[in-house]
Short mmCIF file of C-alpha atoms and ligand atoms in Angstrom, two decimals:
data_model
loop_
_atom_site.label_atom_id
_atom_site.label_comp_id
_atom_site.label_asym_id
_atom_site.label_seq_id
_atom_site.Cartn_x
_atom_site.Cartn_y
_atom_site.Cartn_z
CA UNK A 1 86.61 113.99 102.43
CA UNK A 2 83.73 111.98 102.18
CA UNK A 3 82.47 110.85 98.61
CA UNK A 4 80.29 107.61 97.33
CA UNK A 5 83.75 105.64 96.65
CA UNK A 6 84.75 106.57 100.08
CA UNK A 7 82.02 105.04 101.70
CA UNK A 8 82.01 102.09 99.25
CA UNK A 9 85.52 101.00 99.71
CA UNK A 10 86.21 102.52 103.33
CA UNK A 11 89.08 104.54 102.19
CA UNK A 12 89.93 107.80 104.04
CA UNK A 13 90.46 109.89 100.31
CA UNK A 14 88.81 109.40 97.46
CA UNK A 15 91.89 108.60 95.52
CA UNK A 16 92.48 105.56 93.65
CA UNK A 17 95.84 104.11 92.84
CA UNK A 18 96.08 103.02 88.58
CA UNK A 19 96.95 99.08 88.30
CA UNK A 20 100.17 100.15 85.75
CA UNK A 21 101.44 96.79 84.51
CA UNK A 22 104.92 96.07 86.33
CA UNK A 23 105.08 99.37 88.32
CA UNK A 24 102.44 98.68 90.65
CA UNK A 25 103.28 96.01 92.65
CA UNK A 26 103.13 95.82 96.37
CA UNK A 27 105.41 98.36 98.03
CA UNK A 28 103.62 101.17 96.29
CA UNK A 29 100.12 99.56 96.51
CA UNK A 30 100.82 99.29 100.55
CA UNK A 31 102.01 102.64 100.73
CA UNK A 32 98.54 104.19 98.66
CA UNK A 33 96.34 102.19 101.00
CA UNK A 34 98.37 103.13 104.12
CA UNK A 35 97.97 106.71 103.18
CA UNK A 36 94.48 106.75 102.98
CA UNK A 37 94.05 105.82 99.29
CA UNK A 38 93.18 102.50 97.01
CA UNK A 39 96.80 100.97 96.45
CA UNK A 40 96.25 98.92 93.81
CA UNK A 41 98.45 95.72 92.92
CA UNK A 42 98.40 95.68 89.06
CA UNK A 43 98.78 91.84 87.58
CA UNK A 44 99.78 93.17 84.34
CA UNK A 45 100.46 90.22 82.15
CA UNK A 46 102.05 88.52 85.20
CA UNK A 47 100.91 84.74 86.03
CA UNK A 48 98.76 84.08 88.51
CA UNK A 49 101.15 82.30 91.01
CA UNK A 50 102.62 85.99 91.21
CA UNK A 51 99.65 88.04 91.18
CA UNK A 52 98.81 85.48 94.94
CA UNK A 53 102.28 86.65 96.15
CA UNK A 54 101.85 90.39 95.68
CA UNK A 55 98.42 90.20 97.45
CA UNK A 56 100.02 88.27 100.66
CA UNK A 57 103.07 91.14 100.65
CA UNK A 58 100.48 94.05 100.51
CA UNK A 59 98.34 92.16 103.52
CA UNK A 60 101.94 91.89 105.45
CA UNK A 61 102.01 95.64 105.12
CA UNK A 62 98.87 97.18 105.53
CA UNK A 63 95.90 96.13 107.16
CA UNK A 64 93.41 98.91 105.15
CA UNK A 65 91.88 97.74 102.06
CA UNK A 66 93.46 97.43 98.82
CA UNK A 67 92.79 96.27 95.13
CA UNK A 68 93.66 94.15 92.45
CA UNK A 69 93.97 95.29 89.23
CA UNK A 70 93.32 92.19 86.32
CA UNK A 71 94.63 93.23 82.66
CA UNK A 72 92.08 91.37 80.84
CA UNK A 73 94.46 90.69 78.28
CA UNK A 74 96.31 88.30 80.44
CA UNK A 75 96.40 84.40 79.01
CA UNK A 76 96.04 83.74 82.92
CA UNK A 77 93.67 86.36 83.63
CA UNK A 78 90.43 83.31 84.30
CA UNK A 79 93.60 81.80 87.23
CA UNK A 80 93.94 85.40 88.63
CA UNK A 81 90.52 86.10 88.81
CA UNK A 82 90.39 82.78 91.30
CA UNK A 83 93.01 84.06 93.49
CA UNK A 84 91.35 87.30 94.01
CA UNK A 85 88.69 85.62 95.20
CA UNK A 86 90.87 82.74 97.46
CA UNK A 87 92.58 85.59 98.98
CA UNK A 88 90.01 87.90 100.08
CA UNK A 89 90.97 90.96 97.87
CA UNK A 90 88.24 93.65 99.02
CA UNK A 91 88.26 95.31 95.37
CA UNK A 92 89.17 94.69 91.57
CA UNK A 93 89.59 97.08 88.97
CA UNK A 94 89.66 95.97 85.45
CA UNK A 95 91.52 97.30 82.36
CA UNK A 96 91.92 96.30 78.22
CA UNK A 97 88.57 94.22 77.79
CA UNK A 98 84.91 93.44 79.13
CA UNK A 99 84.98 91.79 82.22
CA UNK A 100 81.70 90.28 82.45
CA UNK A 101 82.32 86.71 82.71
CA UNK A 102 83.59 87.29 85.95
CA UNK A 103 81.28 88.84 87.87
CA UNK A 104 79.38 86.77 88.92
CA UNK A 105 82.16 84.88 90.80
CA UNK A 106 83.13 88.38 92.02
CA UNK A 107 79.79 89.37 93.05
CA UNK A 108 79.06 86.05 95.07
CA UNK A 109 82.26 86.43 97.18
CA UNK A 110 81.24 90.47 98.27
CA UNK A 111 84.20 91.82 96.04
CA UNK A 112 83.49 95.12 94.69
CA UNK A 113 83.91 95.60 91.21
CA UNK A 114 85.15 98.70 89.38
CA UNK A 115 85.93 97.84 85.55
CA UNK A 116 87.54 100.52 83.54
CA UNK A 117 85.26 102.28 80.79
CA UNK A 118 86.92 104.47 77.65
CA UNK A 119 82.80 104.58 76.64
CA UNK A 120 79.77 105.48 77.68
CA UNK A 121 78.41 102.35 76.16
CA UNK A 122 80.86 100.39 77.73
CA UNK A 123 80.11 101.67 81.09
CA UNK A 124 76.41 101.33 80.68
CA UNK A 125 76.82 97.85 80.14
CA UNK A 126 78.78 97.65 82.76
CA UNK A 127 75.85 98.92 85.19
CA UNK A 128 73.61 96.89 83.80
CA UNK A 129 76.20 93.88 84.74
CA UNK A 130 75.77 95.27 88.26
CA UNK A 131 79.49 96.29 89.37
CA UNK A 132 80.11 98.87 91.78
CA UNK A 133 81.36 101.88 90.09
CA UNK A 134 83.12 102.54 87.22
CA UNK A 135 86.50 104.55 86.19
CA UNK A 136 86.03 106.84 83.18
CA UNK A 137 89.73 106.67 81.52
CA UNK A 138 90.29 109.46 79.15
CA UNK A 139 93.10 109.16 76.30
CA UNK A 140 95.08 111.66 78.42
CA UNK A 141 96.56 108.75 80.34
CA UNK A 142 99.37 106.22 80.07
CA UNK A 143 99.34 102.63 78.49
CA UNK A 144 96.53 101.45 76.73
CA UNK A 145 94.31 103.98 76.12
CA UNK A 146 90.65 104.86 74.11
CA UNK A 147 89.62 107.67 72.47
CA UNK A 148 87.83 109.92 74.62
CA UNK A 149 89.33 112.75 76.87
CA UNK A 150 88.65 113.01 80.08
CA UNK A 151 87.03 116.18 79.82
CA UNK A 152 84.68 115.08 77.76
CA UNK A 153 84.36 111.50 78.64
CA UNK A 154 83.39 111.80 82.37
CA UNK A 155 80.61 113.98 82.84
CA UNK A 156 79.18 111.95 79.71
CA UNK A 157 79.54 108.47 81.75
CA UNK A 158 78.13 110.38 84.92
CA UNK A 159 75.14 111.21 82.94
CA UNK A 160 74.58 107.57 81.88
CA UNK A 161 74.89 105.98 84.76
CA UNK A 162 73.87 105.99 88.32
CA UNK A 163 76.68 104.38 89.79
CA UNK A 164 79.72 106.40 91.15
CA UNK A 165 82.34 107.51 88.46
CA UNK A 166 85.75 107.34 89.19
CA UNK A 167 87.61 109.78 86.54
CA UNK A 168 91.68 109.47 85.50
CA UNK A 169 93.47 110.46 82.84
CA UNK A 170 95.41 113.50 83.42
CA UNK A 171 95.29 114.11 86.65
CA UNK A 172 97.91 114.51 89.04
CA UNK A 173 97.76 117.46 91.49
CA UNK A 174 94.22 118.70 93.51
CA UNK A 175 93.12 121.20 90.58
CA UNK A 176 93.00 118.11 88.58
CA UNK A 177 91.14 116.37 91.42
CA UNK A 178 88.71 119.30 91.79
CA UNK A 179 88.07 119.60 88.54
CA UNK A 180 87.30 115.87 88.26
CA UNK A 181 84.79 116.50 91.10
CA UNK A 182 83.39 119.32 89.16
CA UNK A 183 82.71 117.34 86.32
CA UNK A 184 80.25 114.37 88.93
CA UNK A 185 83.34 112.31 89.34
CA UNK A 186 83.55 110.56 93.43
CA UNK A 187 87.06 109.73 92.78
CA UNK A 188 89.91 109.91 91.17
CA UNK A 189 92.89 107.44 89.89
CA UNK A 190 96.14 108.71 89.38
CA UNK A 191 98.93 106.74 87.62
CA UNK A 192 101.64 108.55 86.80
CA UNK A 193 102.02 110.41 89.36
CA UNK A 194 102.22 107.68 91.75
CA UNK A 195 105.21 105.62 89.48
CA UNK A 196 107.44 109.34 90.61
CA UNK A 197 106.35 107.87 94.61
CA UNK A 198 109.41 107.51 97.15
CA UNK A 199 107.79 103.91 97.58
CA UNK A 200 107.63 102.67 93.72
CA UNK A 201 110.38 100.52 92.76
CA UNK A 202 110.56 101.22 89.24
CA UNK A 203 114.25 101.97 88.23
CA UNK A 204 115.42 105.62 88.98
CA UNK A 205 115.91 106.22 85.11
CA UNK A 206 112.11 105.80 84.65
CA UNK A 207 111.57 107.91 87.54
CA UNK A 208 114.22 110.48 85.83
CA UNK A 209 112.55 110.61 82.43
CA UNK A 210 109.04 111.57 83.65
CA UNK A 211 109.87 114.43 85.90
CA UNK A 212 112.07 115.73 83.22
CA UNK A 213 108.96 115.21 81.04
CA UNK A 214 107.93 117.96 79.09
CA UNK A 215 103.97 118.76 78.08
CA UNK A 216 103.97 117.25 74.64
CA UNK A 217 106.62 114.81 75.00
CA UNK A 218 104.14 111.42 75.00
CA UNK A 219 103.39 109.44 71.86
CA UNK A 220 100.95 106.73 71.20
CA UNK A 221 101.58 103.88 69.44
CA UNK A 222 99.79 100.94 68.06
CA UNK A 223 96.60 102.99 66.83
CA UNK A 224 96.91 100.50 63.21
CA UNK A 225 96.47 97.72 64.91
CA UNK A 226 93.76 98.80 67.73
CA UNK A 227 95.75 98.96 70.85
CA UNK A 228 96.83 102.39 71.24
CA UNK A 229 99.44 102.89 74.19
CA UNK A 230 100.97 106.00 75.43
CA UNK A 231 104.56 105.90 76.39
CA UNK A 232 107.12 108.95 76.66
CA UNK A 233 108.88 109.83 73.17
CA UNK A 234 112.68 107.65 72.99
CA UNK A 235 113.98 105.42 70.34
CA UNK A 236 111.83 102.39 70.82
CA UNK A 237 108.55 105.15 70.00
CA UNK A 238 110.26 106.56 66.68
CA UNK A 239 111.18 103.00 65.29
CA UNK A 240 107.88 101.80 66.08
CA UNK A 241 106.04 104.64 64.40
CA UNK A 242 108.16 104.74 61.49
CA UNK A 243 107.43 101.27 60.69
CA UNK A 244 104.05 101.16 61.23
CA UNK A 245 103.44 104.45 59.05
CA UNK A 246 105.31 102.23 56.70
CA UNK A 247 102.46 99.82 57.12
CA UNK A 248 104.61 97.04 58.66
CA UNK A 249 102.85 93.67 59.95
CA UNK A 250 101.40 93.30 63.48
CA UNK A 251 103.96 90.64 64.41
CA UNK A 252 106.93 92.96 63.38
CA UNK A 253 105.79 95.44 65.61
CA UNK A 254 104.80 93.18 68.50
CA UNK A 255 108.61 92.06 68.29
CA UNK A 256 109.81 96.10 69.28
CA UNK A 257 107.26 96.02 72.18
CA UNK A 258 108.26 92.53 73.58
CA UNK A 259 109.36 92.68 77.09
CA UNK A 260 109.94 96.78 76.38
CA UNK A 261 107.95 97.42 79.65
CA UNK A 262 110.11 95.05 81.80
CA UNK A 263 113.41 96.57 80.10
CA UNK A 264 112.29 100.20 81.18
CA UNK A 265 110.63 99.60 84.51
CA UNK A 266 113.32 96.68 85.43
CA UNK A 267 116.41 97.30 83.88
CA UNK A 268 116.10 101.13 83.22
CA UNK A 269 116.95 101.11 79.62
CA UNK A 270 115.11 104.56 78.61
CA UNK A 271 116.39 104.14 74.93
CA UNK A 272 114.47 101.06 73.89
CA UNK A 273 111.95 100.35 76.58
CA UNK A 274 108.28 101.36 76.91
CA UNK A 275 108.26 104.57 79.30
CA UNK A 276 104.48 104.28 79.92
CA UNK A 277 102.84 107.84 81.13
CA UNK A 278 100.04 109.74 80.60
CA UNK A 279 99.80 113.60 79.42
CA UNK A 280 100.22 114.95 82.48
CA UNK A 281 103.87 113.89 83.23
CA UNK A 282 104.92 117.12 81.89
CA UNK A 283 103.41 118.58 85.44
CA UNK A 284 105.01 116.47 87.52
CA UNK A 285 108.64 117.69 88.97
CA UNK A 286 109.31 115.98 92.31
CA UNK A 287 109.24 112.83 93.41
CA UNK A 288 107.67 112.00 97.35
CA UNK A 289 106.14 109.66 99.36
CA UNK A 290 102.50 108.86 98.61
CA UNK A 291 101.21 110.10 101.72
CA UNK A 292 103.16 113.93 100.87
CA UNK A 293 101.40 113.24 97.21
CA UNK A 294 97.58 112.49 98.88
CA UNK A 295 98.18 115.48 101.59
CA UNK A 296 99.28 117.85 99.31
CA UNK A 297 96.29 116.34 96.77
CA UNK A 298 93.83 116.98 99.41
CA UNK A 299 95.01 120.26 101.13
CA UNK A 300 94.39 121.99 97.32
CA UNK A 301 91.42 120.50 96.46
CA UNK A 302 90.01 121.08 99.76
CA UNK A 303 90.73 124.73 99.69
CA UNK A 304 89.36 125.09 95.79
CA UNK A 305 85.88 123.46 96.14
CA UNK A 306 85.40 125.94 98.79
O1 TUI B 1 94.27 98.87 80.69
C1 TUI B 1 94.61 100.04 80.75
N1 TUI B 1 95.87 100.44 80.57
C2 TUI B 1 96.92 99.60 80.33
S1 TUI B 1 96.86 97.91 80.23
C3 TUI B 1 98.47 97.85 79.90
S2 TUI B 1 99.30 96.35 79.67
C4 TUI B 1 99.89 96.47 78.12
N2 TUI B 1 101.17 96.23 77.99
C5 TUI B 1 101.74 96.30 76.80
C6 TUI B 1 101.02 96.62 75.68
C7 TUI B 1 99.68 96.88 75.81
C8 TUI B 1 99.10 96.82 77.05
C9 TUI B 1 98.99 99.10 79.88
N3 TUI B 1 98.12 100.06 80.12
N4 TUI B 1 93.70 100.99 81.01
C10 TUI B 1 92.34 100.69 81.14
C11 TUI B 1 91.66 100.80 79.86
N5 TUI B 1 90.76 99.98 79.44
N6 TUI B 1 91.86 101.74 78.93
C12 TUI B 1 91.02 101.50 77.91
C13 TUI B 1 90.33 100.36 78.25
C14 TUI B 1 89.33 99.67 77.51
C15 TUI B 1 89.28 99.73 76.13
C16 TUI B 1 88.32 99.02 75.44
C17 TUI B 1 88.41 98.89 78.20
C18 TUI B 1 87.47 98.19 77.51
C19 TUI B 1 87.42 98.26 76.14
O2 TUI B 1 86.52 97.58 75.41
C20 TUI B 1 86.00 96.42 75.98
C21 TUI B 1 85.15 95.65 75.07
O3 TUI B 1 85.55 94.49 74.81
O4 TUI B 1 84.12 96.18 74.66
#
């Protein structure tokens, strides 16, 4: 299928791996890109000597192109940005922040840029910045999140910019993907979905706890403060909210989330870890290789646009 964001990044699909923090690291982004998506590497809050590493594993794997994501919120994220740039990365997404003051560094070494956008101001400013594209995120997904659905957010960024729009949040089979196309997205990017992959290393408990997942079984914390995050329901979710309905100060509540994302993606402790995951884990019931995933993607969407 042939779409702007196919052309752009020379992909075969116009499906775009999310850069989840931890999860995506290089097996899985090797094994998007080799099936014909964006694998993404996400750098998370990892430093930047890492970040270098992951890219040279993912080039040792795959030969098609490939992205970095860059958490803006990363102390390191100014170092990462560098090695992006030393290491030839063909394309960067961004997440969590504005990331203007690198794109002109970007820009100057041919790297296209695709920031995520929970706004249609955001992703007008954005344009006007000159990146590539940009991905509309709607609430619907996993981790940090805005406000916006997806529904509603996408066709609203499509009509405010020119530039292709990439839409995710909630989608994770091809009626999601043609409905994202319905709605003047190019592209999609799929998160959750792709942590259930053969390929992704995240521990089997993880894995477990989203295809058991039921439709209303996410919660997002961390609204008081103004960094939302959606993570399945456990323990670590109902202690958090309790205490900050109770009003409880930002440092108390940074102390649950510590390291909670490395306990449930690393160590597979489902009780008191962070179980990132959008809406749409409720949907998802088997776990398979990313190519099966982006066939079976594909093969439905195809047959529903028609
Ligand atoms: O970034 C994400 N999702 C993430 S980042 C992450 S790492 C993390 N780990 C532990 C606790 C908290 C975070 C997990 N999930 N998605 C992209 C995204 N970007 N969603 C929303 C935004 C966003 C929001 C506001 C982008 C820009 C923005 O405003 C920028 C500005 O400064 O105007």
């Amino acid at each position: 299928m042939k779409t702007k964001i196919t052309e752009l990044l020379g992909i075969a699909y116009p499906i775009i791996q999310g850069g989840m923090a931890w999860v995506a690291e290089y097996h899985l982004a090797a094994a998007v890109s080799e099936a014909g998506g964006l694998g993404i590497i996400g750098a998370g809050g990892a430093p930047a000597s890492h970040v270098r590493e992951q890219i040279q594993k993912t080039k040792e794997l795959t030969k098609k192109p490939f992205g970095v994501n860059v958490m803006l919120m990363n102390p390191e994220a100014d170092e990462i940005a560098k090695v992006i740039v030393e290491e030839g990365v063909s394309v960067v997404t961004t997440g969590a922040g504005n990331p203007g003051k690198y794109l002109a560094m970007w820009k100057e070494a041919g790297i296209k840029v695709i920031p995520v956008v929970a706004s249609v101001a955001l992703a007008k400013m954005m344009e006007r910045a000159g990146v590539d594209a940009v991905i509309a995120e709607g609430t619907e997904s996993g981790g940090h999140i805005g406000a916006a659905t997806t529904m509603t957010l996408v066709p609203q960024v499509v009509d405010a910019v020119k530039i292709p729009v990439i839409a995710a949040g909630g989608i994770a089979d091809g009626r999601g993907f043609a409905a994202a196309m319905m709605l003047g997205a190019e592209a999609v990017q799929m998160g959750t979905r792709f942590v259930v992959a053969k390929e992704c290393i995240v521990h089997e408990n993880y894995k477990k706890k989203i295809l058991a997942a039921k439709d209303i079984d996410s919660e997002v914390t961390g609204t008081s403060h103004g960094h939302p995050v959606r993570q399945l329901r456990n323990n670590m979710t109902r202690e958090y909210l309790k205490l900050e309905k109770a009003g409880a100060p930002f440092e108390e509540l940074e102390h649950l989330t510590l390291g909670a994302l490395r306990k449930a993606v690393v160590e597979g402790d489902t009780v008191n870890g962070t179980l990132m995951a959008g809406q749409i884990a409720g949907m998802i019931k088997e776990e398979m290789t990313c190519a099966e995933m982006i066939q079976e993607i594909m093969k439905q969407a195809e047959s529903l646009l028609k």
